[in-house]
Amino acid sequence: MAKKALALLAHRGPDFCGIVQKKDLFFAHQRLSIIDMHSRSNQPLFHEKTLLSFNGEIYNFKELKDELKDEFNFKTQSDGEVIIAAYLKWGVDFVNHLRGMFAIALLDNETLYLFRDRLGKKPLFYLHNKAFIFASEIKALIPFLQKVEMDEDALLSYLSFLAPTPPFTFFKDIKKLAAGEYLTFKNNHIEVKRYFDLLDSTPNLITDKDEAVYILENLLDESIKIRLNADVPTASLLSGGIDSATLNAYALKNGINLQTYTLGYKEYAKYDERKNAKESAKLLGVENKEISISQNDFLDASDRVLQTLDEPLNDPAAVPLYLLFENIKKDGIKVVLSGEGSDELFLGYRQYFEFLDIQSFSKLKNKNWLKRYFHSNFSINREWEYYKRIFDDTLLFRTSGENFTDLQKNLLLKRNIKDNHSLHYLKSYRERFENSLHTDESIWYSYIDLNLFQAEHFLTKLDRVSMAHSIESRTPFLDHKLASAIFSIDPKLRYKDGVTKSLLKSIVAPHISEKIILRRKKGFSNPYMEYLVQSKRISLIKEVNQKSALFKKEALDAYIQKTSSGGFKQHIWGLYVLSVWLKRQFF
């Protein structure tokens, strides 16, 4: 059974399959060769009593290797061997010396360690029943479940925040490590600890804007430069925005002209950025390839994509992104740079500024009348909810990915959901923030978004759809040194002028055309709701609800009817994705 489960992960590493099998041990690895293509670097790697399987890239492995060369006899040019050497020198603290993205499994005698990278770029799931089993994707763990049951916390946190929050997955008993966590398994006992937290950064170390721009520019340049290192063809995504333009501009600055790719829609050109990307490519001086998809392409791929994701993930961009990577693979590309994390670090969402404005109402001395008014005049709209929270003195910002509010869930689900129930899933994060030295709420916005909206939503999507085509995606903005530096500057430097990505725009001004910098943010939008309605696939939501009886029929009908006016689109897509999963698993 273990070998069959391993075969389900072949897409993550089609270049070599390595297995170490002994009594009570099955340790295996599907390799995607990026650095040191030689067979000597195939995994699992072992040294004396230490066994390693790791997914990802350690960008500072050469520096670490040089530091450790007098204490370890290196036999490969791989970053994996450096992990073993670092562990032998520093123990579990070795992880603090790594710069990169990784999911690491390290077996030392009878003790197993699992590490997920600091910002959650690489996934790690585990299951503990008769045995302890771990994998990079849920699909390899499902065969070991005694029974498939839906996890209630996964469902409720998914409805609230677009993806299940750690440690939950939709499969009861299958758990996931959160970003910056590591797990120890010894004597049949599991212990999970946190080894990294952005909030450990000292606040207000940098208060001068010019100094902040200088420091961050050097870190950004370094972050992009080290992620250009690969022994295989590398490319970059290109939208019309500042993030992807920055990656390509700095690649050029480091002497590398990347092939770029842009996605468009045949029936709905208004959604894509081909025009802007074409102009950006010309201004930057890079080659750009346009990939165009149709409604049929989207619909035909959607079932494959939702199967690839293993569990519900409410991001309709997963489908077009999957098709984009499918086309990139045809060109022989194995590494792609992408701009995730920039919005969360540099305050690129306009709503951050709106929340800061609403937050100011918390200082009103006489709020009781407004509190009574809002409670007496219920509205399903988000704005009502936000002001109610302020007047109730409860947490306002609950991630940029907040979807169904607790009151919306209470109206929809056939169960009682108390107001503020979703705070249960944010509790550990909020407690860490309140116990830290950081006090500016904008730091909270970035912190919770990086841990949930990015790590469990965007990065989950990016990992699954890129690795489905055996492509490694790299995200230079999500370098832990860059992120920690941003958490160390005066938060007001990010928002005091009311301009989104103000600091980033100052950093890249010498390298990017003003046309790109001043261009209005568009985002990776797509006509998913038009496709869903025109194909009549939206009817699946009602069909599955008749069998699952999860939702109140009238409330569900009301949400679906709102599609005609373009309202609650992400709510409905989330319900559709959930329905597809429920039908596949139970009906």
Coordinates of C-alpha atoms in Angstrom, one line a residue:
M1 CA 0.0 0.0 0.0
A2 CA 2.9 2.4 0.8
K3 CA 4.3 2.1 -2.7
K4 CA 0.9 2.7 -4.3
A5 CA 0.5 5.8 -2.1
L6 CA 3.9 7.0 -3.1
A7 CA 3.0 6.6 -6.7
L8 CA 0.2 9.2 -6.2
L9 CA 3.0 11.8 -5.6
A10 CA 5.0 11.0 -8.8
H11 CA 4.1 14.4 -10.3
R12 CA 5.9 16.1 -7.5
G13 CA 9.2 14.5 -8.6
P14 CA 9.2 12.4 -11.8
D15 CA 13.0 12.4 -12.1
F16 CA 13.7 9.6 -9.6
C17 CA 11.9 7.5 -7.0
G18 CA 14.0 6.5 -4.0
I19 CA 12.8 4.1 -1.3
V20 CA 14.4 3.0 2.0
Q21 CA 12.4 0.1 3.4
K22 CA 13.1 -1.8 6.6
K23 CA 11.1 -3.4 9.3
D24 CA 8.5 -0.9 10.5
L25 CA 10.0 1.8 8.2
F26 CA 9.1 3.1 4.7
F27 CA 11.0 6.2 3.8
A28 CA 10.6 7.4 0.3
H29 CA 11.1 10.4 -2.0
Q30 CA 10.0 11.5 -5.5
R31 CA 12.7 13.8 -6.8
L32 CA 12.4 16.8 -9.0
S33 CA 16.0 17.6 -10.0
I34 CA 16.8 21.3 -9.9
I35 CA 20.3 21.5 -8.3
D36 CA 23.0 18.9 -9.0
M37 CA 21.2 16.6 -11.5
H38 CA 23.6 13.7 -10.7
S39 CA 22.2 10.5 -9.2
R40 CA 24.5 11.0 -6.2
S41 CA 22.0 13.6 -5.0
N42 CA 19.0 11.3 -5.2
Q43 CA 16.9 11.0 -2.1
P44 CA 16.4 9.7 0.5
L45 CA 19.9 10.7 1.6
F46 CA 21.5 8.9 4.6
H47 CA 24.5 9.4 6.7
E48 CA 25.3 6.8 9.4
K49 CA 22.0 6.8 11.5
T50 CA 20.5 9.9 9.9
L51 CA 18.0 9.7 7.0
L52 CA 16.6 12.6 5.1
S53 CA 13.8 13.3 2.6
F54 CA 13.2 17.0 1.8
N55 CA 11.2 19.0 -0.7
G56 CA 12.2 22.5 -1.7
E57 CA 15.3 24.6 -2.1
I58 CA 17.9 25.8 0.4
Y59 CA 19.2 28.9 -1.3
N60 CA 22.2 29.5 1.1
F61 CA 23.4 25.9 0.9
K62 CA 26.8 26.8 -0.6
E63 CA 27.6 29.2 2.2
L64 CA 26.5 26.6 4.8
K65 CA 28.6 24.0 3.0
D66 CA 31.6 26.2 3.2
E67 CA 31.0 26.7 6.9
L68 CA 30.6 23.0 7.5
K69 CA 33.2 21.5 5.2
D70 CA 35.8 20.9 7.9
E71 CA 33.3 18.9 10.0
F72 CA 31.6 16.9 7.3
N73 CA 32.8 14.9 4.3
F74 CA 30.6 16.1 1.5
K75 CA 30.0 13.8 -1.4
T76 CA 27.4 15.7 -3.5
Q77 CA 26.7 19.2 -4.8
S78 CA 23.2 19.1 -3.3
D79 CA 21.5 21.2 -0.7
G80 CA 20.0 18.0 0.9
E81 CA 23.4 16.8 2.1
V82 CA 24.0 20.3 3.7
I83 CA 20.8 19.8 5.7
I84 CA 22.2 16.6 7.2
A85 CA 25.6 18.2 8.0
A86 CA 23.8 21.2 9.6
Y87 CA 21.7 18.9 11.7
L88 CA 24.7 17.0 12.9
K89 CA 26.3 20.2 14.0
W90 CA 23.4 22.2 15.5
G91 CA 20.7 19.6 16.2
V92 CA 17.1 20.8 15.6
D93 CA 18.3 24.4 15.6
F94 CA 19.8 23.7 12.2
V95 CA 16.6 24.9 10.7
N96 CA 17.3 28.5 11.9
H97 CA 20.4 28.5 9.6
L98 CA 18.4 27.6 6.5
R99 CA 17.3 30.2 4.0
G100 CA 14.7 28.9 1.6
M101 CA 11.5 26.9 1.2
F102 CA 11.2 23.4 2.5
A103 CA 9.3 20.5 3.9
I104 CA 11.9 18.4 5.7
A105 CA 11.6 14.8 7.1
L106 CA 14.7 13.8 9.1
L107 CA 14.9 10.5 10.9
D108 CA 17.6 10.2 13.6
N109 CA 17.6 6.7 15.1
E110 CA 14.1 6.4 16.5
T111 CA 13.2 10.1 16.4
L112 CA 11.5 11.6 13.5
Y113 CA 11.5 15.4 12.8
L114 CA 9.2 17.2 10.4
F115 CA 9.8 20.9 9.5
R116 CA 7.7 23.2 7.4
D117 CA 9.4 26.4 6.2
R118 CA 8.9 29.7 7.9
L119 CA 6.3 31.2 5.6
G120 CA 4.5 28.0 4.5
K121 CA 5.6 27.6 0.9
K122 CA 5.9 23.8 1.1
P123 CA 3.2 21.6 2.6
L124 CA 3.5 18.8 5.2
F125 CA 0.6 16.6 6.2
Y126 CA 0.6 13.7 8.7
L127 CA -1.7 11.0 10.1
H128 CA -1.2 9.0 13.3
N129 CA -3.3 5.9 13.7
K130 CA -1.7 2.4 13.9
A131 CA 1.4 4.0 12.3
F132 CA 2.7 7.5 11.8
I133 CA 2.5 8.5 8.2
F134 CA 3.5 11.8 6.5
A135 CA 3.4 13.2 3.0
S136 CA 3.6 16.4 0.9
E137 CA 0.0 16.0 -0.3
I138 CA -3.2 14.6 1.4
K139 CA -3.8 12.1 -1.5
A140 CA -0.9 9.9 -0.3
L141 CA -2.5 9.7 3.2
I142 CA -6.1 8.9 2.3
P143 CA -5.4 5.2 1.6
F144 CA -4.3 4.8 5.2
L145 CA -7.5 6.2 6.7
Q146 CA -9.7 3.6 8.3
K147 CA -12.8 5.7 7.3
V148 CA -13.2 8.9 5.4
E149 CA -15.0 11.5 7.6
M150 CA -15.2 15.3 7.2
D151 CA -13.6 17.4 9.9
E152 CA -16.1 20.0 11.2
D153 CA -13.4 22.5 12.1
A154 CA -12.0 22.3 8.6
L155 CA -15.5 23.0 7.2
L156 CA -16.1 26.0 9.4
S157 CA -12.7 27.5 9.0
Y158 CA -12.9 27.0 5.3
L159 CA -16.2 28.9 5.0
S160 CA -14.7 31.7 7.1
F161 CA -11.2 32.0 5.6
L162 CA -11.2 30.2 2.1
A163 CA -9.0 27.3 3.4
P164 CA -8.9 25.1 6.4
T165 CA -6.8 26.6 9.2
P166 CA -3.9 24.6 10.7
P167 CA -3.9 21.9 12.0
F168 CA -7.1 20.9 10.3
T169 CA -7.8 19.4 6.9
F170 CA -11.1 18.2 5.5
F171 CA -10.1 14.6 6.3
K172 CA -10.6 13.9 10.0
D173 CA -7.4 12.6 11.5
I174 CA -5.2 14.1 8.8
K175 CA -3.4 17.2 10.1
K176 CA -1.1 19.7 8.6
L177 CA 1.9 21.6 10.1
A178 CA 1.5 25.4 10.1
A179 CA 4.2 27.7 8.6
G180 CA 7.2 27.9 11.0
E181 CA 6.4 24.8 12.9
Y182 CA 8.2 21.5 13.4
L183 CA 7.0 18.2 14.7
T184 CA 8.8 15.5 16.8
F185 CA 7.6 11.9 16.7
K186 CA 9.2 9.6 19.3
N187 CA 8.0 6.7 21.4
N188 CA 4.6 6.9 19.6
H189 CA 4.2 10.5 20.8
I190 CA 3.7 13.7 18.8
E191 CA 4.9 17.1 19.8
V192 CA 4.5 20.2 17.7
K193 CA 6.5 23.4 18.3
R194 CA 7.0 26.7 16.6
Y195 CA 10.6 27.6 15.6
F196 CA 10.0 30.9 13.8
D197 CA 7.7 33.8 14.2
L198 CA 7.8 37.1 12.3
L199 CA 6.6 38.8 15.5
D200 CA 10.0 38.1 17.1
S201 CA 11.3 41.0 14.9
T202 CA 12.0 44.1 17.0
P203 CA 9.5 46.8 16.1
N204 CA 10.5 50.3 15.0
L205 CA 14.2 49.5 14.5
I206 CA 14.1 51.6 11.4
T207 CA 12.2 54.9 11.4
D208 CA 13.7 56.8 8.5
K209 CA 12.1 56.1 5.1
D210 CA 15.4 56.5 3.1
E211 CA 17.1 54.0 5.4
A212 CA 14.1 51.6 5.1
V213 CA 14.2 51.8 1.3
Y214 CA 18.0 51.2 1.2
I215 CA 17.8 48.2 3.5
L216 CA 14.8 46.6 1.8
E217 CA 16.1 47.2 -1.7
N218 CA 19.3 45.3 -0.9
L219 CA 17.4 42.4 0.7
L220 CA 14.9 42.3 -2.2
D221 CA 17.8 42.3 -4.7
E222 CA 19.5 39.5 -2.8
S223 CA 16.3 37.5 -2.4
I224 CA 15.6 37.5 -6.1
K225 CA 19.3 36.9 -7.0
I226 CA 19.5 33.7 -4.9
R227 CA 16.3 32.4 -6.4
L228 CA 17.7 32.6 -9.9
N229 CA 20.1 29.8 -9.1
A230 CA 19.1 26.6 -10.9
D231 CA 20.6 24.0 -13.2
V232 CA 17.4 23.9 -15.3
P233 CA 15.4 26.4 -17.4
T234 CA 13.7 29.1 -15.4
A235 CA 10.9 31.5 -16.3
S236 CA 8.6 34.1 -14.6
L237 CA 4.9 35.0 -14.6
L238 CA 4.2 38.5 -15.9
S239 CA 1.0 40.4 -15.2
G240 CA 0.6 44.1 -15.8
G241 CA 1.4 44.9 -12.2
I242 CA 4.4 46.0 -10.2
D243 CA 5.2 42.7 -8.4
S244 CA 6.0 40.6 -11.5
A245 CA 7.7 43.6 -13.2
T246 CA 10.0 43.8 -10.1
L247 CA 11.0 40.2 -10.3
N248 CA 11.9 40.6 -14.0
A249 CA 13.6 43.9 -13.6
Y250 CA 15.9 42.6 -10.8
A251 CA 16.6 39.4 -12.8
L252 CA 17.8 41.6 -15.6
K253 CA 19.8 43.6 -13.1
N254 CA 21.5 40.3 -12.2
G255 CA 22.2 39.5 -15.9
I256 CA 19.3 37.1 -16.4
N257 CA 16.6 37.7 -19.0
L258 CA 13.7 35.4 -18.1
Q259 CA 11.1 34.1 -20.4
T260 CA 7.7 35.4 -19.2
Y261 CA 4.2 34.1 -19.4
T262 CA 0.8 35.9 -19.3
L263 CA -2.7 34.4 -19.2
G264 CA -5.8 35.6 -21.1
Y265 CA -9.4 34.6 -21.7
K266 CA -10.8 34.2 -25.2
E267 CA -14.4 35.2 -24.4
Y268 CA -13.7 37.7 -21.6
A269 CA -10.6 39.8 -22.5
K270 CA -11.7 42.4 -19.9
Y271 CA -10.5 40.0 -17.1
D272 CA -7.0 39.4 -18.4
E273 CA -3.9 41.5 -18.4
R274 CA -2.4 40.6 -21.8
K275 CA -2.5 44.2 -23.0
N276 CA -0.7 45.6 -19.9
A277 CA 1.7 42.6 -19.7
K278 CA 2.6 43.2 -23.4
E279 CA 3.4 46.8 -22.6
S280 CA 5.3 45.8 -19.5
A281 CA 7.4 43.2 -21.4
K282 CA 8.3 45.9 -23.9
L283 CA 9.3 48.4 -21.3
L284 CA 11.3 45.8 -19.4
G285 CA 12.9 44.3 -22.5
V286 CA 11.8 40.7 -21.9
E287 CA 10.1 38.1 -24.1
N288 CA 6.5 37.4 -23.2
K289 CA 4.4 34.5 -24.3
E290 CA 0.6 34.8 -24.1
I291 CA -1.5 31.8 -23.2
S292 CA -5.3 32.1 -23.9
I293 CA -7.9 29.8 -22.5
S294 CA -11.6 29.4 -23.3
Q295 CA -14.7 28.5 -21.3
N296 CA -14.4 24.9 -22.4
D297 CA -10.7 24.9 -21.3
F298 CA -11.7 26.2 -17.9
L299 CA -14.6 23.7 -17.4
D300 CA -12.6 20.7 -18.7
A301 CA -9.7 21.5 -16.4
S302 CA -11.8 22.4 -13.3
D303 CA -12.5 18.8 -12.2
R304 CA -8.8 17.9 -12.6
V305 CA -7.8 20.9 -10.6
L306 CA -10.2 20.3 -7.8
Q307 CA -8.9 16.6 -7.7
T308 CA -5.4 17.9 -7.6
L309 CA -6.1 20.1 -4.6
D310 CA -7.3 17.1 -2.6
E311 CA -9.7 19.2 -0.4
P312 CA -11.8 22.3 -0.8
L313 CA -9.8 25.5 -1.5
N314 CA -11.8 28.6 -2.4
D315 CA -9.6 30.2 -5.0
P316 CA -11.1 30.2 -8.6
A317 CA -7.7 31.3 -9.9
A318 CA -6.5 27.8 -9.3
V319 CA -8.0 26.6 -12.6
P320 CA -6.5 29.2 -15.0
L321 CA -3.2 29.0 -13.1
Y322 CA -3.2 25.2 -13.6
L323 CA -3.7 25.7 -17.3
L324 CA -0.9 28.3 -17.4
F325 CA 1.6 25.9 -15.8
E326 CA 0.4 23.2 -18.1
N327 CA 1.5 25.3 -21.1
I328 CA 4.7 26.4 -19.4
K329 CA 5.7 22.8 -18.9
K330 CA 5.4 22.2 -22.7
D331 CA 8.3 24.6 -23.1
G332 CA 10.6 22.6 -20.8
I333 CA 10.5 25.0 -17.9
K334 CA 11.1 23.5 -14.4
V335 CA 11.3 26.7 -12.3
V336 CA 9.0 29.7 -12.3
L337 CA 9.2 32.9 -10.3
S338 CA 6.0 34.3 -8.9
G339 CA 5.1 37.5 -7.0
E340 CA 3.2 36.1 -4.0
G341 CA 3.6 38.0 -0.7
S342 CA 4.2 41.5 -2.0
D343 CA 0.7 42.7 -1.2
E344 CA 0.7 41.4 2.4
L345 CA 4.2 42.8 3.2
F346 CA 3.9 46.2 1.4
L347 CA 0.2 46.8 2.0
G348 CA -0.9 46.3 -1.6
Y349 CA -4.6 45.8 -0.9
R350 CA -6.7 49.0 -0.7
Q351 CA -8.8 47.3 2.0
Y352 CA -5.9 47.5 4.5
F353 CA -6.3 51.3 4.4
E354 CA -10.0 51.0 4.7
F355 CA -9.7 48.8 7.8
L356 CA -7.2 51.2 9.4
D357 CA -9.8 54.0 8.8
I358 CA -12.6 51.9 10.4
Q359 CA -10.3 50.9 13.2
S360 CA -10.1 54.6 14.2
F361 CA -13.7 54.5 15.3
S362 CA -12.7 52.2 18.2
K363 CA -11.4 55.4 19.9
L364 CA -14.9 56.9 20.1
K365 CA -15.8 57.5 23.7
N366 CA -19.6 57.3 23.3
K367 CA -20.3 54.2 21.2
N368 CA -23.3 52.7 23.0
W369 CA -25.9 54.4 20.9
L370 CA -24.2 53.3 17.7
K371 CA -23.8 49.8 19.1
R372 CA -27.5 49.5 19.8
Y373 CA -28.3 51.0 16.4
F374 CA -26.2 48.4 14.5
H375 CA -27.6 45.5 16.5
S376 CA -31.1 46.7 15.7
N377 CA -30.5 47.1 12.0
F378 CA -29.0 43.9 10.8
S379 CA -27.5 43.7 7.3
I380 CA -25.8 40.8 5.6
N381 CA -23.2 43.1 4.0
R382 CA -19.6 43.2 5.2
E383 CA -19.6 46.9 6.0
W384 CA -22.3 46.4 8.6
E385 CA -20.3 43.6 10.1
Y386 CA -17.1 45.6 10.3
Y387 CA -18.7 48.6 12.1
K388 CA -20.5 46.2 14.5
R389 CA -17.2 44.7 15.5
I390 CA -15.8 48.1 16.3
F391 CA -18.7 49.0 18.4
D392 CA -18.7 45.6 20.1
D393 CA -15.0 46.0 20.9
T394 CA -14.1 42.7 19.1
L395 CA -11.4 41.9 16.6
L396 CA -12.0 43.8 13.3
F397 CA -9.6 42.4 10.8
R398 CA -9.8 38.6 10.4
T399 CA -7.7 38.1 7.2
S400 CA -8.1 39.5 3.7
G401 CA -9.6 36.2 2.8
E402 CA -12.5 36.4 5.2
N403 CA -15.5 35.1 3.3
F404 CA -18.6 34.0 5.3
T405 CA -18.9 36.0 8.5
D406 CA -20.2 34.1 11.6
L407 CA -23.7 35.6 11.2
Q408 CA -23.8 34.7 7.5
K409 CA -22.8 31.1 8.5
N410 CA -25.5 31.0 11.1
L411 CA -28.1 32.1 8.6
L412 CA -26.9 29.5 6.0
L413 CA -26.0 26.4 8.0
K414 CA -28.4 24.0 9.7
R415 CA -26.7 24.5 13.0
N416 CA -26.2 27.3 15.5
I417 CA -23.1 29.3 14.8
K418 CA -22.4 31.9 17.6
D419 CA -21.1 35.3 16.6
N420 CA -17.3 35.5 16.8
H421 CA -17.0 31.7 16.6
S422 CA -14.4 32.1 13.9
L423 CA -12.1 33.8 16.3
H424 CA -11.4 30.3 17.6
Y425 CA -9.3 29.7 14.5
L426 CA -7.3 32.9 14.9
K427 CA -6.8 32.7 18.7
S428 CA -3.2 31.4 18.8
Y429 CA -2.1 34.0 16.2
R430 CA -3.9 36.9 17.9
E431 CA -2.5 35.9 21.3
R432 CA 1.0 35.9 19.9
F433 CA 0.4 39.3 18.4
E434 CA -0.9 40.7 21.7
N435 CA 2.0 39.2 23.6
S436 CA 4.5 40.6 21.3
L437 CA 6.2 44.0 21.3
H438 CA 4.2 45.0 18.1
T439 CA 1.1 47.3 18.7
D440 CA 0.3 48.7 15.3
E441 CA -2.8 46.9 13.8
S442 CA -1.3 47.1 10.3
I443 CA 1.3 44.6 11.5
W444 CA -1.5 42.3 12.6
Y445 CA -3.0 42.6 9.1
S446 CA 0.2 41.5 7.5
Y447 CA 0.9 38.8 10.1
I448 CA -2.4 37.0 9.9
D449 CA -2.5 37.3 6.2
L450 CA 0.9 35.8 5.7
N451 CA 0.1 32.9 8.0
L452 CA -3.4 32.2 6.6
F453 CA -4.3 34.1 3.5
Q454 CA -0.9 33.4 2.0
A455 CA 0.3 30.1 3.5
E456 CA -2.9 28.2 3.5
H457 CA -4.7 29.8 0.5
F458 CA -2.4 31.3 -2.2
L459 CA 0.7 29.2 -1.5
T460 CA -1.4 26.0 -1.3
K461 CA -2.9 26.8 -4.7
L462 CA 0.5 27.7 -6.2
D463 CA 2.2 24.6 -4.8
R464 CA -0.4 22.2 -6.0
V465 CA -1.0 23.5 -9.5
S466 CA 2.7 24.0 -10.3
M467 CA 3.8 20.7 -8.8
A468 CA 1.0 19.0 -10.7
H469 CA 3.1 19.7 -13.7
S470 CA 6.4 19.0 -12.0
I471 CA 7.3 22.8 -11.9
E472 CA 8.9 24.4 -8.9
S473 CA 7.5 27.8 -8.1
R474 CA 9.7 30.3 -6.2
T475 CA 8.4 33.4 -4.4
P476 CA 11.2 35.9 -3.8
F477 CA 9.0 38.4 -1.9
L478 CA 8.5 35.7 0.7
D479 CA 12.1 35.6 1.9
H480 CA 12.1 35.4 5.7
K481 CA 14.9 38.0 6.0
L482 CA 13.0 40.5 3.8
A483 CA 9.8 39.8 5.7
S484 CA 11.5 40.2 9.1
A485 CA 13.1 43.5 8.0
I486 CA 9.7 44.8 7.0
F487 CA 8.3 43.9 10.4
S488 CA 11.2 45.9 12.0
I489 CA 10.5 49.2 10.3
D490 CA 8.1 51.8 11.7
P491 CA 4.7 50.5 10.4
K492 CA 3.6 54.0 9.5
L493 CA 6.2 54.1 6.7
R494 CA 4.0 51.6 4.9
Y495 CA 0.7 53.5 5.1
K496 CA 1.1 57.1 6.3
D497 CA 0.9 58.6 2.8
G498 CA -2.3 56.5 2.0
V499 CA -0.6 54.9 -1.1
T500 CA -0.7 51.1 -1.6
K501 CA 2.8 49.6 -1.8
S502 CA 4.4 53.0 -1.2
L503 CA 7.7 51.6 0.0
L504 CA 8.0 49.1 -2.8
K505 CA 7.3 51.8 -5.3
S506 CA 10.1 53.9 -3.9
I507 CA 12.4 50.8 -4.0
V508 CA 11.8 49.9 -7.6
A509 CA 11.5 53.5 -9.0
P510 CA 15.0 53.4 -10.5
H511 CA 14.5 50.1 -12.2
I512 CA 10.9 50.1 -13.5
S513 CA 9.0 52.5 -15.8
E514 CA 6.6 54.9 -14.1
K515 CA 3.9 53.6 -16.3
I516 CA 4.0 50.2 -14.6
I517 CA 4.4 51.7 -11.1
L518 CA 1.3 54.0 -11.5
R519 CA -0.8 51.4 -13.2
R520 CA -4.0 50.5 -11.3
K521 CA -3.9 47.1 -9.6
K522 CA -6.0 44.5 -11.4
G523 CA -5.3 41.2 -9.7
F524 CA -5.5 37.7 -11.1
S525 CA -9.3 37.9 -11.9
N526 CA -11.1 35.6 -14.2
P527 CA -14.6 34.9 -15.4
Y528 CA -15.2 31.9 -13.2
M529 CA -18.8 32.9 -12.2
E530 CA -19.8 33.5 -15.8
Y531 CA -18.5 30.0 -16.7
L532 CA -20.2 28.4 -13.8
V533 CA -23.6 30.0 -14.5
Q534 CA -23.5 29.5 -18.3
S535 CA -22.5 25.8 -18.0
K536 CA -25.3 25.3 -15.4
R537 CA -22.7 23.6 -13.2
I538 CA -23.9 25.9 -10.4
S539 CA -26.8 23.6 -10.0
L540 CA -24.5 21.1 -8.3
I541 CA -24.7 23.1 -5.1
K542 CA -28.4 22.5 -4.7
E543 CA -28.1 18.9 -5.9
V544 CA -25.4 18.0 -3.3
N545 CA -27.2 20.0 -0.5
Q546 CA -30.3 17.8 -1.0
K547 CA -28.1 14.8 0.1
S548 CA -25.8 16.5 2.6
A549 CA -28.5 18.7 4.3
L550 CA -25.7 21.1 5.4
F551 CA -27.4 24.3 4.4
K552 CA -30.9 25.8 4.7
K553 CA -32.5 25.7 1.3
E554 CA -33.9 29.2 1.4
A555 CA -30.6 30.8 2.4
L556 CA -28.7 28.8 -0.2
D557 CA -31.2 29.8 -2.9
A558 CA -30.8 33.5 -1.9
Y559 CA -27.0 33.3 -2.4
I560 CA -27.3 31.6 -5.8
Q561 CA -29.9 34.1 -7.0
K562 CA -27.4 36.9 -6.2
T563 CA -25.1 35.6 -9.0
S564 CA -27.2 37.5 -11.6
S565 CA -26.2 40.8 -10.0
G566 CA -22.5 39.7 -9.4
G567 CA -22.8 39.6 -5.7
F568 CA -21.2 37.1 -3.3
K569 CA -19.2 35.5 -6.1
Q570 CA -16.5 34.0 -3.9
H571 CA -19.1 32.7 -1.4
I572 CA -20.8 30.8 -4.3
W573 CA -17.5 29.5 -5.7
G574 CA -16.6 28.2 -2.3
L575 CA -19.9 26.4 -2.0
Y576 CA -19.4 24.9 -5.5
V577 CA -15.9 23.6 -4.7
L578 CA -17.2 22.2 -1.4
S579 CA -20.1 20.5 -3.3
V580 CA -17.7 18.9 -5.8
W581 CA -15.6 17.5 -2.9
L582 CA -18.6 16.2 -1.0
K583 CA -20.0 14.5 -4.1
R584 CA -16.7 12.8 -4.8
Q585 CA -16.2 11.6 -1.2
F586 CA -19.6 10.7 0.0
F587 CA -22.3 10.7 -2.8

